[in-house]
Every structure is written in C-alpha cells, then in structure tokens.
Coordinates of C-alpha atoms in Angstrom, one line a residue:
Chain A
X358 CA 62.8 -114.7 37.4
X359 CA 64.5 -111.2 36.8
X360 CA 61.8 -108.0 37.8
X361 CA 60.9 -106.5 34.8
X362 CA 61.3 -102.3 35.3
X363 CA 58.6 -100.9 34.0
X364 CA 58.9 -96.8 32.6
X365 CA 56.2 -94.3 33.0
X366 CA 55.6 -95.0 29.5
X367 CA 54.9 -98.4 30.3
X368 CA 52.7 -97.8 32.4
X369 CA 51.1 -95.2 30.8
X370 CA 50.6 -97.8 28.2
X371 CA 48.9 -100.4 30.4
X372 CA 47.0 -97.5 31.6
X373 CA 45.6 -96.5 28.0
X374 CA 45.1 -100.6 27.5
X375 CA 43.1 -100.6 30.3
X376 CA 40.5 -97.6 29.7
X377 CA 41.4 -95.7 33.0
X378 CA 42.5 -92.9 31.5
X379 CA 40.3 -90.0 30.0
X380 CA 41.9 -87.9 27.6
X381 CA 40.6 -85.1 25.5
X382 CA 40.4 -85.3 21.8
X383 CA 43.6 -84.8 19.5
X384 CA 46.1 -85.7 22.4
X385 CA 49.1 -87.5 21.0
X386 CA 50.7 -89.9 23.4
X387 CA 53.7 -87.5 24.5
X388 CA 51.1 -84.8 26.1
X389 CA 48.7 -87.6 27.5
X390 CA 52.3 -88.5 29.1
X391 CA 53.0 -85.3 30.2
X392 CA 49.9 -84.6 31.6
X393 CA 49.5 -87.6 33.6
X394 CA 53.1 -87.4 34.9
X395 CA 52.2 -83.7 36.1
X396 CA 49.2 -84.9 37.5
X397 CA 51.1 -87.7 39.4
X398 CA 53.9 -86.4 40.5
X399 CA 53.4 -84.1 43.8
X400 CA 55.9 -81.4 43.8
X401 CA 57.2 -79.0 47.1
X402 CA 55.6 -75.7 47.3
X403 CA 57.7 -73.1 46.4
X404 CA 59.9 -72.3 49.3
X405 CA 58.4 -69.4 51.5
X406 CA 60.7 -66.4 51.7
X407 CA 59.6 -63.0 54.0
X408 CA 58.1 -60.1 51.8
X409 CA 60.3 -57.3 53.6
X410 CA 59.7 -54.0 54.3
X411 CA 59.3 -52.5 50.6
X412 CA 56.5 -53.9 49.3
X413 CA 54.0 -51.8 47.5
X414 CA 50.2 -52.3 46.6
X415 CA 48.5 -50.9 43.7
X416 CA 51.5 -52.0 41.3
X417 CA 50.6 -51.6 37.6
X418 CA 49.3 -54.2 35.7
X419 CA 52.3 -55.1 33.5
X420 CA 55.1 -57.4 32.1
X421 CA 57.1 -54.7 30.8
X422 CA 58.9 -53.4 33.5
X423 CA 62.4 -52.4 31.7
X424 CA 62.5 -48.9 29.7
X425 CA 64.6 -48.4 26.6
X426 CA 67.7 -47.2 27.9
X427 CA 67.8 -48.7 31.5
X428 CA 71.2 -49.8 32.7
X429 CA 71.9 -53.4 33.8
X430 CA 71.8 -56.7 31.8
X431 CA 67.8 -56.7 30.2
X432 CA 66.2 -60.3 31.9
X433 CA 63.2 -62.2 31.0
X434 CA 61.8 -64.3 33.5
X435 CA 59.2 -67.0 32.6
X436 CA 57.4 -69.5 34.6
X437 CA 54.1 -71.0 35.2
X438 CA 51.6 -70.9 38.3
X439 CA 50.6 -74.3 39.6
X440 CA 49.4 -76.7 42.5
X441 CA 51.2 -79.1 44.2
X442 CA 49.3 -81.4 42.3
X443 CA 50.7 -79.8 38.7
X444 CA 47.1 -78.3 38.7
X445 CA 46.0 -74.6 37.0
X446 CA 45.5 -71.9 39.4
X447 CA 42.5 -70.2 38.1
X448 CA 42.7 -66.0 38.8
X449 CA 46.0 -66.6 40.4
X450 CA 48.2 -62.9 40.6
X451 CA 51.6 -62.5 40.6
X452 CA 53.1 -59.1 42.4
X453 CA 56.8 -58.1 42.1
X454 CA 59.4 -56.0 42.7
X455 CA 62.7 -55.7 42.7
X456 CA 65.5 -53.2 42.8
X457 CA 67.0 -51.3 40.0
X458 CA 70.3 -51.2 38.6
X459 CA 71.8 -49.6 41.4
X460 CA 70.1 -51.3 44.2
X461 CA 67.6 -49.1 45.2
X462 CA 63.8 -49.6 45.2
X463 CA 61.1 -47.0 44.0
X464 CA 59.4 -46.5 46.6
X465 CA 57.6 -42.6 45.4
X466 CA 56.5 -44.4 42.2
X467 CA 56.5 -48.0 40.2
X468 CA 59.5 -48.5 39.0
X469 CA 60.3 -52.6 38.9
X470 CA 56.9 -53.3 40.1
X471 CA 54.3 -55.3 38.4
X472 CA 51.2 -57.1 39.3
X473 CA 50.3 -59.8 36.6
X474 CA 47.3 -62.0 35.8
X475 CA 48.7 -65.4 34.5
X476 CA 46.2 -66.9 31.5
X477 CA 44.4 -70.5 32.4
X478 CA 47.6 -72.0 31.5
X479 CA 49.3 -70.5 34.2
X480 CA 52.3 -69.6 32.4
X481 CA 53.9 -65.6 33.3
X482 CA 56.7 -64.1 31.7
X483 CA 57.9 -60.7 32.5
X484 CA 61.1 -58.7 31.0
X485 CA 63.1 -56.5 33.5
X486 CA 66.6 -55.7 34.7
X487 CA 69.0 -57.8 36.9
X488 CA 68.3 -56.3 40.0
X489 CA 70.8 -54.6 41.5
X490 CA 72.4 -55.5 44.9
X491 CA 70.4 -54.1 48.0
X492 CA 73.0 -53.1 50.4
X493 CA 71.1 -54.5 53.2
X494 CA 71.0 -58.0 51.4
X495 CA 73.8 -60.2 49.8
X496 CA 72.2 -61.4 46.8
X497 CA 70.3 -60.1 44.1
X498 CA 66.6 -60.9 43.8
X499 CA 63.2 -60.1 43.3
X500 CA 60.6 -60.4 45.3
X501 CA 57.1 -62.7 44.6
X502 CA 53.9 -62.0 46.1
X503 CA 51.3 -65.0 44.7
X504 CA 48.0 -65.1 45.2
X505 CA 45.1 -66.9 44.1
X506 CA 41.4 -67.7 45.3
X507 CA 41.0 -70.7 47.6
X508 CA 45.4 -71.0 48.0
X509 CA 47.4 -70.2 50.3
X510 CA 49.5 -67.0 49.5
X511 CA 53.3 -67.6 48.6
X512 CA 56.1 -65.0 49.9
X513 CA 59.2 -65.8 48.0
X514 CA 61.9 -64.3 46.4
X515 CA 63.7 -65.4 43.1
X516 CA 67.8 -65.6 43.3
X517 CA 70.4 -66.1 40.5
X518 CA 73.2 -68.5 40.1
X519 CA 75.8 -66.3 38.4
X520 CA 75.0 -63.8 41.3
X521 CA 78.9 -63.4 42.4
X522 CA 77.9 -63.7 45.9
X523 CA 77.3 -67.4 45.5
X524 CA 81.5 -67.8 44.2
X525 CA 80.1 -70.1 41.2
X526 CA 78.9 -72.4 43.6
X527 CA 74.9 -71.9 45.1
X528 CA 75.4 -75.2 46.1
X529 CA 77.6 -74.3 49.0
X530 CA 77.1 -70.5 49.1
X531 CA 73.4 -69.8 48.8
X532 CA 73.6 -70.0 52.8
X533 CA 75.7 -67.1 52.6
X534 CA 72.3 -64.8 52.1
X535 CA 70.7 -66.0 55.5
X536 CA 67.0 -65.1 53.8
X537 CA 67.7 -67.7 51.2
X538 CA 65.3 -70.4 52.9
X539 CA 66.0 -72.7 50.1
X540 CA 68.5 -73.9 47.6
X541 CA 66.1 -74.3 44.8
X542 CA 65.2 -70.8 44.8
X543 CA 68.1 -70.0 43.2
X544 CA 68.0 -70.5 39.3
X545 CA 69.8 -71.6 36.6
X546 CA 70.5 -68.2 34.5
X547 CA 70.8 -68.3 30.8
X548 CA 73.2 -65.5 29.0
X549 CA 72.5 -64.9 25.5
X550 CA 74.5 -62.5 22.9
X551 CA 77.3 -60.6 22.8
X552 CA 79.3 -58.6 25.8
X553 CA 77.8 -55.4 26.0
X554 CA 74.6 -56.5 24.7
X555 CA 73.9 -59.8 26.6
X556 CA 70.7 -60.8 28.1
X557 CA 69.8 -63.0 31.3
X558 CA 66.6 -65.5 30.8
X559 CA 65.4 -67.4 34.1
X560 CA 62.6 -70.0 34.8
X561 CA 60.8 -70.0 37.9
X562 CA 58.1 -71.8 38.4
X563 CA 55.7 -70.9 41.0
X564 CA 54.2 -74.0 43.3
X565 CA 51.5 -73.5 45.4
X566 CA 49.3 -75.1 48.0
X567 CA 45.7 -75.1 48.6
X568 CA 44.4 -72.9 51.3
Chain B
X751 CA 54.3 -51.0 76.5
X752 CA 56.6 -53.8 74.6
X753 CA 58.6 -52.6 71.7
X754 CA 59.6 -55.1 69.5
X755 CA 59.5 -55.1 65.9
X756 CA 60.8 -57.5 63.2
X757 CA 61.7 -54.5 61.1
X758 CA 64.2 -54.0 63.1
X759 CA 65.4 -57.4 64.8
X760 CA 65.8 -58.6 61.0
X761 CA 66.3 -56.1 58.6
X762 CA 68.7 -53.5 60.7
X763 CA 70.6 -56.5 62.4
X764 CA 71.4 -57.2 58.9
X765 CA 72.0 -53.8 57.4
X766 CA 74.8 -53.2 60.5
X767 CA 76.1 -57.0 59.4
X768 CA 76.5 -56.3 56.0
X769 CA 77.3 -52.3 55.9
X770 CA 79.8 -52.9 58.8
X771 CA 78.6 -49.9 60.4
X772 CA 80.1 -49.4 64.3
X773 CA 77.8 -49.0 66.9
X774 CA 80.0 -47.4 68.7
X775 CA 80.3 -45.0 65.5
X776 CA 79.5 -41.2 66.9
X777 CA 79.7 -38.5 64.9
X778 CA 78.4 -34.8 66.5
X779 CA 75.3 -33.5 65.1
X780 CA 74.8 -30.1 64.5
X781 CA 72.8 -28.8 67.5
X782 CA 71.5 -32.3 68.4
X783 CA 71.2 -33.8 72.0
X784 CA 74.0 -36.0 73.0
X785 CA 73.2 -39.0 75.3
X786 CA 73.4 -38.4 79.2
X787 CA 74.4 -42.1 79.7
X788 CA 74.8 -45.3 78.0
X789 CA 74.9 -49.1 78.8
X790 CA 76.5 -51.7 76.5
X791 CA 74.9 -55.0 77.2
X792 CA 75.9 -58.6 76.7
X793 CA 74.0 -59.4 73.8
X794 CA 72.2 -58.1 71.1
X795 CA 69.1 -56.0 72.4
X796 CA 65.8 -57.6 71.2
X797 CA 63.2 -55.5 72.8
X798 CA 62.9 -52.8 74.9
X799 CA 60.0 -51.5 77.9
X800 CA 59.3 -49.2 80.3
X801 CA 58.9 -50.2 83.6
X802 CA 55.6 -49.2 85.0
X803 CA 56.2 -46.6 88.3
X804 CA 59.5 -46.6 87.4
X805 CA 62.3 -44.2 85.1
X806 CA 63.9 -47.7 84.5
X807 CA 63.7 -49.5 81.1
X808 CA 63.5 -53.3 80.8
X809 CA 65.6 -54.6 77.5
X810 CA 65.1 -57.8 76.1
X811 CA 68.4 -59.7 74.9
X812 CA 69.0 -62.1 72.5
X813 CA 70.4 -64.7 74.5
X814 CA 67.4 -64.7 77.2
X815 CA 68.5 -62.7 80.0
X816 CA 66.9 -59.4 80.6
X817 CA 68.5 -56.1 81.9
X818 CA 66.5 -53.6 84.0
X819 CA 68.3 -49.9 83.4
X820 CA 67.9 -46.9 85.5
X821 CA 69.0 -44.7 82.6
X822 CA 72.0 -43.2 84.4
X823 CA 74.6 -45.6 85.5
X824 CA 77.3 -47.3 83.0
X825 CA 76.1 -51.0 84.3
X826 CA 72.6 -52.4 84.0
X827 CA 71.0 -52.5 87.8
X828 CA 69.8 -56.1 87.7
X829 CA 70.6 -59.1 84.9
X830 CA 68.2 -61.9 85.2
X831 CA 68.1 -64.8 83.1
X832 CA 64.5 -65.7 82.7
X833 CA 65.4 -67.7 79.7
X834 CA 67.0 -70.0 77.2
X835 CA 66.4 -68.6 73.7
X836 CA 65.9 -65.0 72.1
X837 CA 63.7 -62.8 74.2
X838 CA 61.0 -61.3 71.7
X839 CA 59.4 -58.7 74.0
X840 CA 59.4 -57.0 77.7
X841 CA 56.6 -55.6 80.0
X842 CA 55.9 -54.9 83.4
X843 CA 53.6 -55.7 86.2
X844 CA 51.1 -52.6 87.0
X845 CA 53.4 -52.2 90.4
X846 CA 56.6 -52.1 88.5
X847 CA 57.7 -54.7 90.8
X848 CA 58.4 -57.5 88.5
X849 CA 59.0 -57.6 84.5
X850 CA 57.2 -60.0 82.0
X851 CA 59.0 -61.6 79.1
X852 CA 58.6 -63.9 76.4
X853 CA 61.0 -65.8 74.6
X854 CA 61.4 -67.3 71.2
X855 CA 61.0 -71.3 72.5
X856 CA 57.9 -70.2 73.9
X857 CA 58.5 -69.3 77.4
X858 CA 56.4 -66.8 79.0
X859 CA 58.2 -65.1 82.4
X860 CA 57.6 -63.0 85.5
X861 CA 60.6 -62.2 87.1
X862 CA 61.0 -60.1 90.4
X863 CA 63.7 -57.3 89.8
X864 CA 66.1 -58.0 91.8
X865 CA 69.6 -59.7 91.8
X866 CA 69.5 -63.3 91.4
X867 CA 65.8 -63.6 91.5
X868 CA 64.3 -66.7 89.4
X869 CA 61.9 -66.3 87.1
X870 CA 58.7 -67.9 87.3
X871 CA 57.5 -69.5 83.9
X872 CA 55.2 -71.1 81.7
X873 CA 54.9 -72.2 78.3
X874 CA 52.8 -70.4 75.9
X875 CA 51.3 -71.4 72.6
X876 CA 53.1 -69.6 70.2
X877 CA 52.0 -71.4 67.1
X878 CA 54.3 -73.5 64.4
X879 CA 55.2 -70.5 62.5
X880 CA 58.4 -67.9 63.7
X881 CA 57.0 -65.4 65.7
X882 CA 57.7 -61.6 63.9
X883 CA 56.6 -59.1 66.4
X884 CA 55.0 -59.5 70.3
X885 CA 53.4 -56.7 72.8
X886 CA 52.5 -56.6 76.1
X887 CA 49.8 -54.3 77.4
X888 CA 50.9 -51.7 79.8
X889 CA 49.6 -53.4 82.7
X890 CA 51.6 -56.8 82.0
X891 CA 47.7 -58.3 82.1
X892 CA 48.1 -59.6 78.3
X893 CA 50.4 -60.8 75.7
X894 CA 49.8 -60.5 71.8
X895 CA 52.0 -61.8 69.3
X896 CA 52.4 -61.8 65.7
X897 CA 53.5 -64.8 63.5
X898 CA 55.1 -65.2 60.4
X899 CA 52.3 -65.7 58.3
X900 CA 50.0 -62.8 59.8
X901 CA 48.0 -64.8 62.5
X902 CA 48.0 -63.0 66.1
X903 CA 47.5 -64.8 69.3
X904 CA 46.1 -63.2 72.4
X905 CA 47.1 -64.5 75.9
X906 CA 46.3 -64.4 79.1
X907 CA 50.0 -63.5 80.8
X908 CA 48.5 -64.8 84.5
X909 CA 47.3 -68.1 83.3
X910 CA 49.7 -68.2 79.6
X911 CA 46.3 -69.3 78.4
X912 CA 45.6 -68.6 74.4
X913 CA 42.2 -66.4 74.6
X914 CA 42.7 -65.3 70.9
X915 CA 43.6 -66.0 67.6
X916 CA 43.1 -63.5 64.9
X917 CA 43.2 -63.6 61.4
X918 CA 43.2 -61.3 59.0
X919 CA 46.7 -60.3 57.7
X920 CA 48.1 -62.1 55.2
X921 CA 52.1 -61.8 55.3
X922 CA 55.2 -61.8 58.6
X923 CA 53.7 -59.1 61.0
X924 CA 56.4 -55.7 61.3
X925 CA 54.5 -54.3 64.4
X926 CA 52.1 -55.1 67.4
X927 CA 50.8 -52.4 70.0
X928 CA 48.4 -52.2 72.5
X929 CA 46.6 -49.6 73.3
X930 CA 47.5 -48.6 77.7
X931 CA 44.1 -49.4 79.7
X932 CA 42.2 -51.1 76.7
X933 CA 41.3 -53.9 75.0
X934 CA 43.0 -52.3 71.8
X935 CA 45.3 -53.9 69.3
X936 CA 46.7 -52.2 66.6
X937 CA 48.7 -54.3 63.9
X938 CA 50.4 -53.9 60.9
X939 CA 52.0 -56.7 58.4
X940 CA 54.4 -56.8 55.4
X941 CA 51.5 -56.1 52.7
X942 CA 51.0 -52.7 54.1
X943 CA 47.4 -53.5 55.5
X944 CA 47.4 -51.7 59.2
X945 CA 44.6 -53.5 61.4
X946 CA 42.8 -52.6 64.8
X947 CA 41.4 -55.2 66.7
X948 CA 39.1 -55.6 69.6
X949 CA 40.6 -58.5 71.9
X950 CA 38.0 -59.0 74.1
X951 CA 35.9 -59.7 71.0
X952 CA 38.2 -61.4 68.8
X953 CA 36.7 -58.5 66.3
X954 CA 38.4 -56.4 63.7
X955 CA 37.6 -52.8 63.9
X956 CA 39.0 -51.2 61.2
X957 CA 41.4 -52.0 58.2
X958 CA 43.2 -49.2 56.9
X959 CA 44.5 -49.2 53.9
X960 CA 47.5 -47.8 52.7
X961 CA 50.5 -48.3 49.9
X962 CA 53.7 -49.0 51.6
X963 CA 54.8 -50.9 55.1
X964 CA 54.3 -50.0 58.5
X965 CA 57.1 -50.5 60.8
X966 CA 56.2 -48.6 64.2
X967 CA 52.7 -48.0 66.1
X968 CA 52.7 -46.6 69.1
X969 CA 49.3 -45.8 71.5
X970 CA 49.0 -42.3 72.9
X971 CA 48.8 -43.4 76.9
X972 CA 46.7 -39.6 77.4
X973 CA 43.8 -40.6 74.7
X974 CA 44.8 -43.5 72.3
X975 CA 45.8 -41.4 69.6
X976 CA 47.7 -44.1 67.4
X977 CA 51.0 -42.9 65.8
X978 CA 51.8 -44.7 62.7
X979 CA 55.0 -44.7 60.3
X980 CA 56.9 -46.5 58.1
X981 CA 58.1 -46.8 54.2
X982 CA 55.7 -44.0 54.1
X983 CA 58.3 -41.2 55.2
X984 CA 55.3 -40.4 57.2
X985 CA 54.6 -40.0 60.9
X986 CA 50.5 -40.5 60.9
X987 CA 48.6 -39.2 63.9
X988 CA 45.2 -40.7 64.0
X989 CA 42.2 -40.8 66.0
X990 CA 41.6 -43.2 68.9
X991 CA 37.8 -44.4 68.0
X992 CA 37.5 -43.4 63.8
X993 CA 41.1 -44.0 63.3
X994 CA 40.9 -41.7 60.4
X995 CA 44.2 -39.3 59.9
X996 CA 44.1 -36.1 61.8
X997 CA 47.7 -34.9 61.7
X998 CA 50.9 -35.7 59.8
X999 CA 54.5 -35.5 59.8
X1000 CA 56.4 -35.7 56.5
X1001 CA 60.0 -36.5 56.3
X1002 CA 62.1 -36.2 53.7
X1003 CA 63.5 -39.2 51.1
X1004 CA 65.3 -41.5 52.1
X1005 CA 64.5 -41.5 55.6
X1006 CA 61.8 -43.4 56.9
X1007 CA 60.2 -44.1 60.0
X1008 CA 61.5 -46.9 62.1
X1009 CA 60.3 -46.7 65.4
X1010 CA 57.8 -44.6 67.9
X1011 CA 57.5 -44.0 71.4
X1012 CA 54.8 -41.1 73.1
X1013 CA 55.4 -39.7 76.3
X1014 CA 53.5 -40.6 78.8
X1015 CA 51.8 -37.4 79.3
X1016 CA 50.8 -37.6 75.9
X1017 CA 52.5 -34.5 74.4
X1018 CA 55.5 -35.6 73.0
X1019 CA 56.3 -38.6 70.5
X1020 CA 59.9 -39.6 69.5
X1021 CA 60.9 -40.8 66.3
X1022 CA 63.7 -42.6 65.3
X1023 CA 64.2 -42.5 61.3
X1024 CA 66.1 -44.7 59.4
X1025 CA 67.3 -44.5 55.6
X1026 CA 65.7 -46.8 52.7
X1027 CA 68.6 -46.9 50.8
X1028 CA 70.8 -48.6 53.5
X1029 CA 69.3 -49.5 56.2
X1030 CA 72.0 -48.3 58.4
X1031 CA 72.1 -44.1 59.0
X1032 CA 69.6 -42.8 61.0
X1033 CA 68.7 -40.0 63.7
X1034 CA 65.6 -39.5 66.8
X1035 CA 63.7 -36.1 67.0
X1036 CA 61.2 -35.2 69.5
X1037 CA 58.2 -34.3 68.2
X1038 CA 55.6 -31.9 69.9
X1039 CA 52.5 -33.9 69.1
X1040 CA 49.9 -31.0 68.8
X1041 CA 52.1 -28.9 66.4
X1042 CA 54.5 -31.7 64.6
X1043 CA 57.2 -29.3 65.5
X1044 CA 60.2 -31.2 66.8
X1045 CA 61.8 -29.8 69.9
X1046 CA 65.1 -31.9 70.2
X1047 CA 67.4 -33.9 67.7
X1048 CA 69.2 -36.8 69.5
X1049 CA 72.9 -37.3 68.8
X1050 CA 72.9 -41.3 67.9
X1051 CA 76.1 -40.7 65.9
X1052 CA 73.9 -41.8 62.8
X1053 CA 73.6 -45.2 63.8
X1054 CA 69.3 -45.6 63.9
X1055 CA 67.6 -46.1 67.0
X1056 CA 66.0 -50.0 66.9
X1057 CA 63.4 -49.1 69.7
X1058 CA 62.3 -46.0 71.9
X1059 CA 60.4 -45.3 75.1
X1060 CA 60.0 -42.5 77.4
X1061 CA 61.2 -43.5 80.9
X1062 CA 58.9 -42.7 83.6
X1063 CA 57.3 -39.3 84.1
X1064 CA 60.9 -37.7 83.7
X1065 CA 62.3 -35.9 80.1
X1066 CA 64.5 -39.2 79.3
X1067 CA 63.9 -40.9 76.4
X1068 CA 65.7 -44.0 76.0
X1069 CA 66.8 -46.5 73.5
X1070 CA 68.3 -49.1 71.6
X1071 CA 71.2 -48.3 69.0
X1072 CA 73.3 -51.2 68.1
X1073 CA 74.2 -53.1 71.5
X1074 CA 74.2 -50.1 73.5
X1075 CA 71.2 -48.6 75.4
X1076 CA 71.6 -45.2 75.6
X1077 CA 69.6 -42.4 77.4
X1078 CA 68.9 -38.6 76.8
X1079 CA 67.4 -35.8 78.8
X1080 CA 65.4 -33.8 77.1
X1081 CA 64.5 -31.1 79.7
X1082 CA 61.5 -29.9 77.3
X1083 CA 59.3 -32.8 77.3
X1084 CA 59.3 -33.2 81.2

C-alpha cells in the first residue's frame, strides 16, 4: 500500500480534529499554521560574530540613524527578535553601529549608532546608510549587539550580497572576509527606484538562545 | 608580564593584510629615536615578555616556537619549539632561568633557555570557546586567560590546574594584565567594561565604566598604578587600591592607544598609538609618568607597535612591529 505524505497542513488538521491545539480567539487557519510551524520548527542561533574594537555604550535610543542629505544609498533594515524556539523575546535590545559613507566610524559622537527596544512582537526596523567599506575589513557591515533578560547575548554582524567583494557570488566568496563566521549572515539585498535615487532594504532576523 | 592582546593579534594582522602596508616600511621621523637593533623572526610574533633578571625579551610566535632576544644582536639567542599551535602568551620563571608559554591547543610550557632544550608541558583547560587574550604574572606563578565570550580562567602554571573561573564580561576579551607581586587582575572586553579582579578570591573589585574599548592595561611594577588606553585617545593613569583616575594623557584623533608597557622602575610608560581610521600608521613615545610629558618618539617607520616592554633595568624598550622585533635605547628612562 503506497505511504500517504502527509503536509503540515495535514497535520495541522488532524491536530485541530483532535483538540490538542489551543488557539486564541479569531485565529483563521493560515496564522494557527504559522504559529504552530514557528513553534515547531527549531531554528540555528544567529551566527556569533566578534564585536571589535569600536563599539560604543550609551548609543541613542533611535531608528533613525540617516540625516537628510547623507551620502551613500539610504537602507532600511527590518527583522524580528526571537528564540530558537520562534518564541518573543520580552525586553530584548538591539545596539548597532556601523560605518558611514566613507568607512569611518564616529567614535567622538553617535553617528550610525542606535540602541533599539523591539515591541512584544519582536519585530525592529531601522533606516540608515550602506555602510561604507572599513579599510581594515573586506566587506561592508554593521555590527549587532542583542541582548535580552534571561538570553544569552549575540555578537554578530549583518553583511550584504551585492557587497562587490563577494564577485556576485557570497556563495563562494563570503570566505573572502575571514570574520564572516557564516554564510547566512550575509542577506539578500533588495534595490528599489531609480539610479541616483535607489534604495537598499534587508531582512535580518535575529535568533537567539536562552541563557 | 605577558603582553598579548586580541586587538592586535586580529585586528592589526588584518589591517597590514588588507592595507598592504611593509613592515619593513621605514620612513625617518622628525626628531624620533631610531631602533638600535632589530630581529626578523620566522613567523608572525604573537606575544611578547620580559624576561625576569634579564635585558632579554621572550616573543611568542605563531607557529609555537619561542624566541628569547638579547635586544642587540641581528639573530634571536635561543629558538625553542615548546609547541604545536599559535603561542598566545610568554612569561618567565622568578630566576629568569626558564620561559613559560601557552599555546592555542592548550598546551601550557616551561622551557629552559637554552639551545635545544625541550620543553616540559601540560595541558591546560582552556575552555570550548577561542581564547582572545592571556597573561602571566611576573613571577611565572599563574596564568589568566581570556575567552571569546568574556569568561577568564585562572591557573596554577606549576600544577596547570584551573583555580578560577570568572565571570562577569560579557563579549571576546581585548586585554588581560596582572598586577607584579599580587593577586591583581585587571581586564577589559569588547563592550568597553574594564574589570579588576581579586584571584585569590574569585572576587570582582571594581567595574569601571567607560564609553569606548580598552585595548592595553599595563600594572605599574613600583606601586600598581594601572595604565589604561584604548578607542578612548586616552592614556588613563589610575590608582592601585580606588582605581579611580588620577592622571591623563590625551592624544589627538585618529590615533588611539594600542598598547602599554611601564618601566620597571615605575617612571616611565611607553605607548604605542595606532590610527582608527586604518588600523595600520602608528608611532611609540615615552612617556614620563609623573608629568605625562613624553621624553622620546620612537622611529617605527609608521608601522604601529603590536606589543611593548621595557627590557631589564636598562633604557631599551622593545617591541613588536610587523615580524620584526626591534629595540631602542632611550638613555633617559635608564
């Protein structure tokens, strides 16, 4: 007798049959699905990266972190803060920092550095600059500082795929940065508009463990 | 004391990589001391010590061996190979006799200088995660490392036996020191949290806070006076027992402090600066300790200094710029 293959809906449908899941009232099917498949599917932490020698404390509490009239391509980043388990991370912070335009890093003052308090959901967004590259590092990024009662605090650094150190390929370049400790640190960019005027969006999603 | 910091085993060794900057570079400096006498060694210089009764350096290498240096001659005196893997810091026995080393896989050695001598070893503890920055103590007695995410182990160098394990910083560790003839640790770590610790006790004894990184600590030998430096621009003189600030050095943007060595009478502290904008110009000055005046620029053709000592009781300060050890006189600070 063929094995029938069962999808997650499927079983999320036995599951519903069977009274084992609680949901809360108003949930549809998709976002009972959703939820369950984020609750069941165990993810990797975010990949640890070192914090380097220029991070600074007491960064302002912001999302903003471009000025009208900054050079470099303007950049949103968005993301969420979550477990392992897909779980919130209640009075999680995010600290960054990058460099600017021309590589450099504010270190007198605050310029590209943020500390953020995601909402319950988790989700962050910020809008910056692409950094600039650091002539003591091969590719662009900014750095990540998470922390978040009861967790363990994640180092890591966010990287770009159009970054024309990685060739068009991060697959087989990434390595070329040696403090790129993983491949999936380096993200998908999205360029919107016109040449001149275009804009970089990125998702990162921040995974951490608990302490 | 051990020098070794991860400041400058990472970030310079990758600033020279990428900005392609010589070593061997040397461009006069106005006024500034040239070296007296240089060594280029095999491999890339990890760590660098004093050797106790001694004007000879020991320097750490990144292939395990370990060089012992008088400071004058073009070759190193002795070459032992008292390990397999990267050597991550250098001490000696009280009598000079004998240097301690440690090494990346673990290894913990006491080798007798002298040629062809074999090392005896042990393994030590040194916890899953990379190990960022290690010290011995003056007297060879103990070992303290730093790990990648902030833990620092204390051991026992005669029996390689962990007696410590402190907690408290959060992020990779840029710089260990301990303090000659005490219990002493001071300890700084990526998220710019400085930390002094009481071994014998396992106790902290004083946070301090500040904004931006500390890459070099160094222990006054005369009266613990820490020096302190880093992204700050700022050499930081501070008090053996409150630790509070009680005198300051500013430098000007973009240099920053690197790395720190005191004489060992206690009156004199050189500073090697290196720039935040490349990580691969830099310069040494010798500071008079009371006044902050400095009293000699060193010549290192630009190239920063990864680690500084004084040698012995003589005016030589010695250190690490690219694969070269070099050595200067500096008649003043005798």
């Amino acid at each position: 007798m063929p094995r029938r293959e069962w999808s997650r809906r499927d079983v999320l449908r036995q599951c519903l049959a069977a009274g084992v899941l609680v949901v809360p009232a108003g949930w549809g099917e998709a976002e009972v699905l959703h939820a369950w498949l984020d609750a069941q599917a165990e993810r990797q932490p975010t990949a640890h990266v070192e914090m380097g020698p220029f991070y600074k404390k007491r960064a302002p509490a912001t999302t903003t972190l471009r000025s009208a009239g900054d050079p470099g391509m303007p950049l949103t980043v968005t993301g969420r803060v979550i477990t392992v388990h897909g779980e919130r991370v209640p009075g999680a912070t995010i600290e960054i920092w990058q460099a600017d335009h021309g590589g450099l890093y504010d270190l007198e003052g605050y310029r590209y550095r943020a500390a953020i308090t995601p909402p319950a959901s988790g989700a962050y967004a910020f809008e910056s600059i692409m950094p600039g590259h650091y002539p003591a590092r091969v590719a662009r990024h900014v750095h990540y500082f998470v922390t978040a009662p009861g967790h363990k605090p994640l180092s890591t650094q966010l990287y770009f795929a159009t970054d024309e150190v990685f060739d068009g390929n991060p697959d087989k370049n990434y390595s070329k940065d040696p403090l790129i400790t993983s491949r999936t640190l380096v993200r998908p960019v999205t360029v919107t508009g016109q040449p001149g005027s275009a804009m970089a969006s990125v998702e990162f999603e921040l995974v951490i463990e608990k302490a | 004391m051990a020098h070794t910091s991860a400041f400058v085993c990472f970030g310079i060794a990758t600033a020279l990589a990428v900005a392609g900057a010589s070593v061997h570079e040397r461009q006069a400096q106005s006024g500034a001391v040239a070296h007296s006498a240089a060594v280029t060694l095999p491999a890339n210089i990890t760590s660098l010590a004093a050797i106790n009764q001694s004007s000879s350096v020991a320097a750490g290498l990144a292939d395990g061996q370990v060089a012992v240096w008088n400071g004058r001659d073009t070759a190193p005196a002795v070459v032992l190979k008292p390990h397999a893997a990267r050597v991550l810091a250098v001490g000696s026995t009280a009598d000079g006799r004998e240097v301690w080393s440690v090494a990346r896989d673990g290894s913990l050695a006491r080798t007798l200088i002298a040629p062809g001598a074999q090392a005896k070893s042990k393994p030590v503890d040194l916890g899953a995660a990379p190990t960022r920055a290690a010290a011995f103590s003056a007297d060879g007695t103990m070992l303290v490392t730093g790990g990648e995410f902030g833990e620092i182990r204390v051991f026992d160098t005669a029996s390689g036996a962990l007696r410590r394990q402190l907690r408290g910083h959060r992020t990779e560790l840029q710089f260990i020191a301990v303090r000659p003839g005490s219990t002493t640790v001071a300890s700084a770590s990526a998220e710019a949290d400085l930390r002094i610790w009481d071994t014998a006790t396992g106790r902290e004894i004083e946070l301090v806070d500040s904004d931006l990184s500390v890459f070099a600590l160094a222990f006054s030998p005369r009266d613990g006076t820490l020096a302190s430096g880093g992204v700050d621009r700022r050499l930081t003189l501070r008090d053996s027992t409150t630790f509070k600030a009680v005198g300051e050095l500013a430098l000007r943007a973009p240099r920053m402090v690197a790395t720190l060595a005191w004489s060992q009478n206690g009156r004199f502290i050189a500073l090697g600066d290196i720039d935040d904008e490349t990580l691969s110009k830099g310069g040494i000055e010798v500071v008079d300790a009371t006044s902050r005046a400095t009293v000699a620029s060193l010549d290192t053709g630009r190239v920063p200094a990864d680690a500084l000592v004084f040698a012995g009781d003589i005016g030589m300060v010695v250190g690490i710029v690219g694969r070269d050890l070099r050595a200067w006189s500096v008649a003043d600070v005798k």
